[in-house]
mmCIF file of N, CA and C in Angstrom:
data_model
loop_
_atom_site.group_PDB
_atom_site.id
_atom_site.type_symbol
_atom_site.label_atom_id
_atom_site.label_comp_id
_atom_site.label_asym_id
_atom_site.label_seq_id
_atom_site.Cartn_x
_atom_site.Cartn_y
_atom_site.Cartn_z
ATOM 1 N N UNK M 1 -30.865 -15.757 12.533
ATOM 2 C CA UNK M 1 -29.397 -16.623 11.938
ATOM 3 C C UNK M 1 -29.848 -17.664 11.600
ATOM 4 N N UNK M 2 -30.209 -18.445 12.608
ATOM 5 C CA UNK M 2 -30.357 -20.094 12.528
ATOM 6 C C UNK M 2 -31.730 -20.055 11.431
ATOM 7 N N UNK M 3 -32.696 -19.249 11.743
ATOM 8 C CA UNK M 3 -34.153 -19.459 11.031
ATOM 9 C C UNK M 3 -33.872 -19.146 9.550
ATOM 10 N N UNK M 4 -32.993 -18.024 9.269
ATOM 11 C CA UNK M 4 -32.625 -17.762 8.014
ATOM 12 C C UNK M 4 -32.042 -19.062 7.112
ATOM 13 N N UNK M 5 -31.124 -19.710 7.861
ATOM 14 C CA UNK M 5 -30.182 -20.796 7.012
ATOM 15 C C UNK M 5 -31.358 -22.174 7.139
ATOM 16 N N UNK M 6 -32.297 -22.165 8.069
ATOM 17 C CA UNK M 6 -32.942 -23.025 7.886
ATOM 18 C C UNK M 6 -34.119 -22.771 6.643
ATOM 19 N N UNK M 7 -34.590 -21.747 6.880
ATOM 20 C CA UNK M 7 -35.433 -21.676 5.706
ATOM 21 C C UNK M 7 -34.593 -21.742 4.185
ATOM 22 N N UNK M 8 -33.479 -21.482 4.195
ATOM 23 C CA UNK M 8 -32.726 -21.533 2.863
ATOM 24 C C UNK M 8 -32.499 -22.873 2.619
ATOM 25 N N UNK M 9 -32.351 -23.729 3.755
ATOM 26 C CA UNK M 9 -32.142 -25.454 3.311
ATOM 27 C C UNK M 9 -33.766 -25.775 2.688
ATOM 28 N N UNK M 10 -34.704 -25.435 3.486
ATOM 29 C CA UNK M 10 -36.248 -25.580 3.014
ATOM 30 C C UNK M 10 -36.669 -25.571 2.065
ATOM 31 N N UNK M 11 -36.318 -24.436 1.460
ATOM 32 C CA UNK M 11 -36.529 -23.786 0.297
ATOM 33 C C UNK M 11 -35.796 -24.373 -0.893
ATOM 34 N N UNK M 12 -34.388 -24.401 -0.852
ATOM 35 C CA UNK M 12 -33.703 -25.296 -1.719
ATOM 36 C C UNK M 12 -34.400 -26.560 -2.051
ATOM 37 N N UNK M 13 -34.911 -27.079 -1.000
ATOM 38 C CA UNK M 13 -35.530 -28.945 -0.926
ATOM 39 C C UNK M 13 -36.578 -28.743 -2.085
ATOM 40 N N UNK M 14 -36.941 -27.438 -2.203
ATOM 41 C CA UNK M 14 -38.462 -27.638 -2.692
ATOM 42 C C UNK M 14 -39.547 -27.382 -1.579
ATOM 43 N N UNK M 15 -39.320 -27.326 -0.424
ATOM 44 C CA UNK M 15 -40.469 -27.459 0.555
ATOM 45 C C UNK M 15 -40.921 -26.357 1.052
ATOM 46 N N UNK M 16 -41.880 -26.614 1.605
ATOM 47 C CA UNK M 16 -42.329 -24.806 2.531
ATOM 48 C C UNK M 16 -43.025 -25.396 3.691
ATOM 49 N N UNK M 17 -42.475 -26.511 4.100
ATOM 50 C CA UNK M 17 -43.372 -27.072 5.647
ATOM 51 C C UNK M 17 -42.101 -27.674 6.587
ATOM 52 N N UNK M 18 -42.050 -27.487 7.933
ATOM 53 C CA UNK M 18 -41.244 -27.750 8.913
ATOM 54 C C UNK M 18 -41.909 -28.569 9.809
ATOM 55 N N UNK M 19 -41.365 -29.679 10.568
ATOM 56 C CA UNK M 19 -41.893 -29.725 12.268
ATOM 57 C C UNK M 19 -40.632 -29.469 13.056
ATOM 58 N N UNK M 20 -40.909 -28.610 14.125
ATOM 59 C CA UNK M 20 -40.239 -28.346 15.302
ATOM 60 C C UNK M 20 -40.627 -29.367 16.616
ATOM 61 N N UNK M 21 -39.713 -30.396 16.517
ATOM 62 C CA UNK M 21 -39.948 -31.151 17.464
ATOM 63 C C UNK M 21 -39.017 -30.611 19.008
ATOM 64 N N UNK M 22 -39.483 -30.548 19.809
ATOM 65 C CA UNK M 22 -38.859 -30.241 21.191
ATOM 66 C C UNK M 22 -38.846 -28.378 21.286
ATOM 67 N N UNK M 23 -40.366 -27.733 20.410
ATOM 68 C CA UNK M 23 -40.166 -26.491 20.131
ATOM 69 C C UNK M 23 -40.376 -25.538 21.484
ATOM 70 N N UNK M 24 -40.928 -25.854 22.506
ATOM 71 C CA UNK M 24 -40.632 -25.191 23.621
ATOM 72 C C UNK M 24 -41.977 -23.907 23.698
ATOM 73 N N UNK M 25 -41.192 -22.674 23.879
ATOM 74 C CA UNK M 25 -41.932 -21.814 23.801
ATOM 75 C C UNK M 25 -42.618 -21.310 22.220
ATOM 76 N N UNK M 26 -41.831 -22.302 21.677
ATOM 77 C CA UNK M 26 -42.040 -21.634 19.727
ATOM 78 C C UNK M 26 -41.390 -20.432 18.860
ATOM 79 N N UNK M 27 -40.352 -20.216 19.855
ATOM 80 C CA UNK M 27 -39.870 -18.792 19.476
ATOM 81 C C UNK M 27 -39.128 -18.901 17.900
ATOM 82 N N UNK M 28 -38.337 -20.304 17.622
ATOM 83 C CA UNK M 28 -38.004 -20.777 16.306
ATOM 84 C C UNK M 28 -38.864 -20.734 15.321
ATOM 85 N N UNK M 29 -40.180 -21.317 15.395
ATOM 86 C CA UNK M 29 -41.073 -21.748 14.899
ATOM 87 C C UNK M 29 -42.010 -20.519 14.485
ATOM 88 N N UNK M 30 -42.019 -19.952 15.658
ATOM 89 C CA UNK M 30 -42.562 -18.689 15.008
ATOM 90 C C UNK M 30 -42.001 -17.659 14.291
ATOM 91 N N UNK M 31 -40.873 -17.386 14.432
ATOM 92 C CA UNK M 31 -39.814 -16.643 13.393
ATOM 93 C C UNK M 31 -40.005 -17.465 12.072
ATOM 94 N N UNK M 32 -39.834 -18.798 11.729
ATOM 95 C CA UNK M 32 -40.016 -19.459 10.461
ATOM 96 C C UNK M 32 -41.549 -19.069 9.614
ATOM 97 N N UNK M 33 -42.452 -19.044 10.936
ATOM 98 C CA UNK M 33 -43.678 -19.069 10.239
ATOM 99 C C UNK M 33 -43.974 -17.556 9.774
ATOM 100 N N UNK M 34 -43.934 -16.788 10.715
ATOM 101 C CA UNK M 34 -44.431 -15.140 10.586
ATOM 102 C C UNK M 34 -43.297 -14.247 10.244
ATOM 103 N N UNK M 35 -41.983 -14.506 9.983
ATOM 104 C CA UNK M 35 -40.901 -14.006 9.064
ATOM 105 C C UNK M 35 -40.706 -14.406 7.901
ATOM 106 N N UNK M 36 -40.721 -15.710 8.009
ATOM 107 C CA UNK M 36 -40.211 -16.530 6.713
ATOM 108 C C UNK M 36 -41.244 -17.154 5.930
ATOM 109 N N UNK M 37 -42.288 -17.181 6.546
ATOM 110 C CA UNK M 37 -43.630 -17.744 5.417
ATOM 111 C C UNK M 37 -43.697 -19.240 5.356
ATOM 112 N N UNK M 38 -43.003 -19.796 6.242
ATOM 113 C CA UNK M 38 -42.987 -21.426 6.240
ATOM 114 C C UNK M 38 -44.364 -21.923 7.331
ATOM 115 N N UNK M 39 -44.863 -22.798 6.833
ATOM 116 C CA UNK M 39 -45.984 -23.613 7.040
ATOM 117 C C UNK M 39 -45.014 -24.491 8.524
ATOM 118 N N UNK M 40 -45.580 -24.631 9.924
ATOM 119 C CA UNK M 40 -44.873 -24.968 10.823
ATOM 120 C C UNK M 40 -45.649 -25.872 11.704
ATOM 121 N N UNK M 41 -45.277 -26.803 12.182
ATOM 122 C CA UNK M 41 -45.401 -27.747 13.217
ATOM 123 C C UNK M 41 -44.936 -27.759 14.477
ATOM 124 N N UNK M 42 -45.301 -27.362 15.501
ATOM 125 C CA UNK M 42 -44.367 -27.139 16.603
ATOM 126 C C UNK M 42 -45.051 -28.099 17.640
ATOM 127 N N UNK M 43 -43.919 -29.099 17.704
ATOM 128 C CA UNK M 43 -44.530 -29.808 18.732
ATOM 129 C C UNK M 43 -43.654 -30.091 20.384
ATOM 130 N N UNK M 44 -44.051 -30.384 21.231
ATOM 131 C CA UNK M 44 -43.701 -30.065 22.566
ATOM 132 C C UNK M 44 -44.260 -30.922 23.368
ATOM 133 N N UNK M 45 -43.934 -31.818 24.331
ATOM 134 C CA UNK M 45 -44.310 -32.648 25.403
ATOM 135 C C UNK M 45 -44.927 -31.926 26.746
ATOM 136 N N UNK M 46 -44.680 -30.341 26.859
ATOM 137 C CA UNK M 46 -44.905 -29.626 27.874
ATOM 138 C C UNK M 46 -45.857 -28.792 27.648
ATOM 139 N N UNK M 47 -47.220 -29.198 28.554
ATOM 140 C CA UNK M 47 -47.972 -28.628 28.236
ATOM 141 C C UNK M 47 -48.084 -26.985 28.563
ATOM 142 N N UNK M 48 -47.431 -26.546 29.245
ATOM 143 C CA UNK M 48 -47.149 -25.172 30.093
ATOM 144 C C UNK M 48 -46.263 -24.401 28.639
ATOM 145 N N UNK M 49 -45.178 -25.459 28.048
ATOM 146 C CA UNK M 49 -44.837 -24.737 26.837
ATOM 147 C C UNK M 49 -45.466 -24.113 25.653
ATOM 148 N N UNK M 50 -46.218 -25.522 25.478
ATOM 149 C CA UNK M 50 -47.380 -24.940 24.379
ATOM 150 C C UNK M 50 -48.421 -24.090 24.623
ATOM 151 N N UNK M 51 -48.692 -24.078 25.789
ATOM 152 C CA UNK M 51 -49.633 -22.982 26.035
ATOM 153 C C UNK M 51 -48.830 -21.852 25.858
ATOM 154 N N UNK M 52 -47.904 -21.616 26.268
ATOM 155 C CA UNK M 52 -47.003 -20.068 26.353
ATOM 156 C C UNK M 52 -46.941 -20.013 24.727
ATOM 157 N N UNK M 53 -46.369 -21.014 23.793
ATOM 158 C CA UNK M 53 -46.270 -20.758 22.590
ATOM 159 C C UNK M 53 -47.671 -20.479 21.866
ATOM 160 N N UNK M 54 -48.692 -20.936 21.904
ATOM 161 C CA UNK M 54 -50.033 -20.777 21.457
ATOM 162 C C UNK M 54 -50.427 -19.065 21.944
ATOM 163 N N UNK M 55 -49.990 -18.910 22.957
ATOM 164 C CA UNK M 55 -50.148 -17.240 23.733
ATOM 165 C C UNK M 55 -49.776 -16.408 22.577
ATOM 166 N N UNK M 56 -48.122 -16.564 22.889
ATOM 167 C CA UNK M 56 -47.406 -15.643 22.086
ATOM 168 C C UNK M 56 -47.475 -15.585 20.758
ATOM 169 N N UNK M 57 -47.890 -16.744 20.010
ATOM 170 C CA UNK M 57 -48.346 -17.023 18.253
ATOM 171 C C UNK M 57 -49.867 -15.987 18.408
ATOM 172 N N UNK M 58 -50.697 -16.120 18.943
ATOM 173 C CA UNK M 58 -51.798 -15.118 18.925
ATOM 174 C C UNK M 58 -51.455 -13.755 19.172
ATOM 175 N N UNK M 59 -50.814 -13.470 20.049
ATOM 176 C CA UNK M 59 -50.352 -11.956 20.289
ATOM 177 C C UNK M 59 -49.570 -11.270 18.804
ATOM 178 N N UNK M 60 -48.717 -12.022 18.407
ATOM 179 C CA UNK M 60 -47.829 -11.969 17.414
ATOM 180 C C UNK M 60 -49.125 -11.668 15.992
ATOM 181 N N UNK M 61 -49.914 -12.705 15.906
ATOM 182 C CA UNK M 61 -50.901 -12.379 14.834
ATOM 183 C C UNK M 61 -51.560 -11.462 14.933
ATOM 184 N N UNK M 62 -52.103 -11.136 16.237
ATOM 185 C CA UNK M 62 -52.813 -10.033 16.417
ATOM 186 C C UNK M 62 -52.240 -8.775 16.092
ATOM 187 N N UNK M 63 -50.908 -8.634 16.239
ATOM 188 C CA UNK M 63 -50.269 -7.253 15.792
ATOM 189 C C UNK M 63 -49.994 -7.032 14.791
ATOM 190 N N UNK M 64 -49.825 -8.243 13.980
ATOM 191 C CA UNK M 64 -49.841 -8.198 12.198
ATOM 192 C C UNK M 64 -50.703 -7.717 11.698
ATOM 193 N N UNK M 65 -51.879 -8.117 12.278
ATOM 194 C CA UNK M 65 -53.464 -7.904 11.824
ATOM 195 C C UNK M 65 -53.697 -6.539 12.122
ATOM 196 N N UNK M 66 -53.579 -6.103 13.097
ATOM 197 C CA UNK M 66 -53.349 -4.408 13.519
ATOM 198 C C UNK M 66 -52.516 -3.825 12.573
ATOM 199 N N UNK M 67 -51.347 -4.245 12.387
ATOM 200 C CA UNK M 67 -50.349 -3.357 11.490
ATOM 201 C C UNK M 67 -51.200 -3.403 10.098
ATOM 202 N N UNK M 68 -51.338 -4.239 9.677
ATOM 203 C CA UNK M 68 -51.803 -4.533 8.504
ATOM 204 C C UNK M 68 -52.906 -3.387 8.253
ATOM 205 N N UNK M 69 -53.835 -3.434 8.955
ATOM 206 C CA UNK M 69 -55.225 -2.668 8.984
ATOM 207 C C UNK M 69 -55.052 -1.239 8.907
ATOM 208 N N UNK M 70 -53.726 -0.726 9.934
ATOM 209 C CA UNK M 70 -53.349 1.058 10.066
ATOM 210 C C UNK M 70 -52.507 0.854 8.884
ATOM 211 N N UNK M 71 -51.715 -0.210 8.123
ATOM 212 C CA UNK M 71 -51.229 0.533 7.050
ATOM 213 C C UNK M 71 -52.309 0.581 5.838
ATOM 214 N N UNK M 72 -53.272 -0.372 5.285
ATOM 215 C CA UNK M 72 -54.404 -0.456 4.407
ATOM 216 C C UNK M 72 -55.244 1.142 4.806
ATOM 217 N N UNK M 73 -55.404 1.207 6.407
ATOM 218 C CA UNK M 73 -56.176 2.363 6.427
ATOM 219 C C UNK M 73 -55.586 3.928 5.890
ATOM 220 N N UNK M 74 -54.192 3.989 6.099
ATOM 221 C CA UNK M 74 -53.493 5.430 5.842
ATOM 222 C C UNK M 74 -53.441 5.251 4.344
ATOM 223 N N UNK M 75 -53.275 4.124 3.528
ATOM 224 C CA UNK M 75 -53.235 4.179 2.181
ATOM 225 C C UNK M 75 -54.736 4.209 1.547
ATOM 226 N N UNK M 76 -55.996 4.174 2.536
ATOM 227 C CA UNK M 76 -57.012 4.100 1.951
ATOM 228 C C UNK M 76 -57.406 3.058 1.172
ATOM 229 N N UNK M 77 -57.019 1.925 1.286
ATOM 230 C CA UNK M 77 -57.203 0.538 0.666
ATOM 231 C C UNK M 77 -56.992 -0.439 1.588
ATOM 232 N N UNK M 78 -57.815 -1.396 1.415
ATOM 233 C CA UNK M 78 -57.556 -2.627 2.334
ATOM 234 C C UNK M 78 -56.290 -3.428 2.301
ATOM 235 N N UNK M 79 -55.710 -3.673 3.072
ATOM 236 C CA UNK M 79 -54.517 -4.290 3.160
ATOM 237 C C UNK M 79 -54.611 -5.718 2.291
ATOM 238 N N UNK M 80 -53.291 -6.168 1.417
ATOM 239 C CA UNK M 80 -53.053 -7.246 0.851
ATOM 240 C C UNK M 80 -53.272 -8.524 1.872
ATOM 241 N N UNK M 81 -54.069 -9.679 1.218
ATOM 242 C CA UNK M 81 -53.715 -10.607 2.008
ATOM 243 C C UNK M 81 -52.519 -11.603 1.301
ATOM 244 N N UNK M 82 -51.927 -12.471 2.170
ATOM 245 C CA UNK M 82 -50.829 -12.889 1.617
ATOM 246 C C UNK M 82 -51.159 -14.351 1.505
ATOM 247 N N UNK M 83 -50.558 -15.177 0.924
ATOM 248 C CA UNK M 83 -50.581 -16.691 0.662
ATOM 249 C C UNK M 83 -50.903 -17.097 2.342
ATOM 250 N N UNK M 84 -51.920 -18.203 2.342
ATOM 251 C CA UNK M 84 -52.181 -18.740 3.808
ATOM 252 C C UNK M 84 -50.748 -19.706 4.160
ATOM 253 N N UNK M 85 -50.474 -19.442 5.251
ATOM 254 C CA UNK M 85 -49.676 -20.565 5.919
ATOM 255 C C UNK M 85 -50.131 -20.916 7.251
ATOM 256 N N UNK M 86 -49.446 -21.908 7.892
ATOM 257 C CA UNK M 86 -49.867 -22.557 9.073
ATOM 258 C C UNK M 86 -48.754 -22.620 9.977
ATOM 259 N N UNK M 87 -49.039 -22.253 11.363
ATOM 260 C CA UNK M 87 -48.258 -22.677 12.066
ATOM 261 C C UNK M 87 -49.313 -23.030 13.245
ATOM 262 N N UNK M 88 -48.713 -24.488 13.392
ATOM 263 C CA UNK M 88 -49.728 -25.492 14.487
ATOM 264 C C UNK M 88 -48.866 -25.786 15.600
ATOM 265 N N UNK M 89 -49.444 -25.665 16.879
ATOM 266 C CA UNK M 89 -48.498 -25.900 18.035
ATOM 267 C C UNK M 89 -49.045 -26.853 18.870
ATOM 268 N N UNK M 90 -48.535 -28.184 19.273
ATOM 269 C CA UNK M 90 -48.891 -29.520 19.444
ATOM 270 C C UNK M 90 -48.577 -29.920 20.806
ATOM 271 N N UNK M 91 -49.157 -30.215 21.769
ATOM 272 C CA UNK M 91 -48.706 -31.130 22.953
ATOM 273 C C UNK M 91 -48.467 -32.234 22.745
ATOM 274 N N UNK M 92 -47.592 -32.995 22.607
ATOM 275 C CA UNK M 92 -47.361 -34.394 22.507
ATOM 276 C C UNK M 92 -46.199 -34.907 22.873
ATOM 277 N N UNK M 93 -46.301 -36.318 23.564
ATOM 278 C CA UNK M 93 -45.499 -37.018 24.312
ATOM 279 C C UNK M 93 -44.665 -38.063 23.464
ATOM 280 N N UNK M 94 -43.463 -38.220 23.197
ATOM 281 C CA UNK M 94 -42.964 -39.294 22.282
ATOM 282 C C UNK M 94 -42.192 -40.025 22.751
ATOM 283 N N UNK M 95 -42.600 -41.191 23.014
ATOM 284 C CA UNK M 95 -41.929 -42.271 23.744
ATOM 285 C C UNK M 95 -41.261 -42.986 22.878
ATOM 286 N N UNK M 96 -39.817 -42.956 23.137
ATOM 287 C CA UNK M 96 -38.845 -43.959 22.058
ATOM 288 C C UNK M 96 -38.348 -44.864 23.139
ATOM 289 N N UNK M 97 -38.357 -46.203 22.890
ATOM 290 C CA UNK M 97 -37.727 -47.250 23.436
ATOM 291 C C UNK M 97 -36.762 -47.959 22.605
ATOM 292 N N UNK M 98 -35.198 -47.067 23.322
ATOM 293 C CA UNK M 98 -34.187 -47.456 22.501
ATOM 294 C C UNK M 98 -33.215 -47.468 23.620
ATOM 295 N N UNK M 99 -32.316 -48.598 23.842
ATOM 296 C CA UNK M 99 -31.473 -48.933 24.553
ATOM 297 C C UNK M 99 -30.302 -47.811 24.305
ATOM 298 N N UNK M 100 -29.332 -47.776 25.477
ATOM 299 C CA UNK M 100 -27.860 -47.256 25.109
ATOM 300 C C UNK M 100 -27.236 -47.360 24.142
ATOM 301 N N UNK M 101 -27.059 -48.534 23.842
ATOM 302 C CA UNK M 101 -26.481 -49.318 22.771
ATOM 303 C C UNK M 101 -26.824 -49.184 21.332
ATOM 304 N N UNK M 102 -27.970 -49.184 21.421
ATOM 305 C CA UNK M 102 -28.870 -48.828 20.116
ATOM 306 C C UNK M 102 -28.720 -47.610 19.584
ATOM 307 N N UNK M 103 -28.855 -46.550 20.889
ATOM 308 C CA UNK M 103 -28.794 -45.121 20.621
ATOM 309 C C UNK M 103 -27.478 -44.965 20.242
ATOM 310 N N UNK M 104 -26.725 -45.555 20.682
ATOM 311 C CA UNK M 104 -24.787 -45.278 20.135
ATOM 312 C C UNK M 104 -24.683 -45.782 18.634
ATOM 313 N N UNK M 105 -25.519 -46.837 18.373
ATOM 314 C CA UNK M 105 -25.200 -47.187 16.838
ATOM 315 C C UNK M 105 -25.664 -45.971 15.891
ATOM 316 N N UNK M 106 -27.248 -45.375 16.210
ATOM 317 C CA UNK M 106 -27.824 -44.711 15.719
ATOM 318 C C UNK M 106 -26.912 -42.981 15.351
ATOM 319 N N UNK M 107 -26.133 -42.616 16.531
ATOM 320 C CA UNK M 107 -25.540 -41.324 16.671
ATOM 321 C C UNK M 107 -24.202 -41.470 15.659
#
C-alpha cells in the first residue's frame, strides 16, 4: 500500500528514482524496485541491515530470473528483457550536527 502510493507520487513528479534513508533490511526498497520498477538507492548505517538487504535482493533477483527462464522455456521463446532499473544498497553513517533548538525549528 505504501509502496504503491509512493510510486504514484514519484511517477506524477516525472521521476523514476528514489532514495530510501534508513532502509534497514530493504523491504520497502525491494518492493519499489522489483514490483514497481523504480531505481532505488537504499541507505542504512548498519552493516548487518545492509548485508541482509543485499542477500534478500539477490535471492529475489535469482527467483525472478528463474521464473522468467521457466516461462520463456515453456513458451519456446526467450524471456523478454525489461528496461534496466537499479537497486543499490549502501551502508553509510550520516552524522547531523544539529542541536535540539535547531531541530525544533526545522520540524
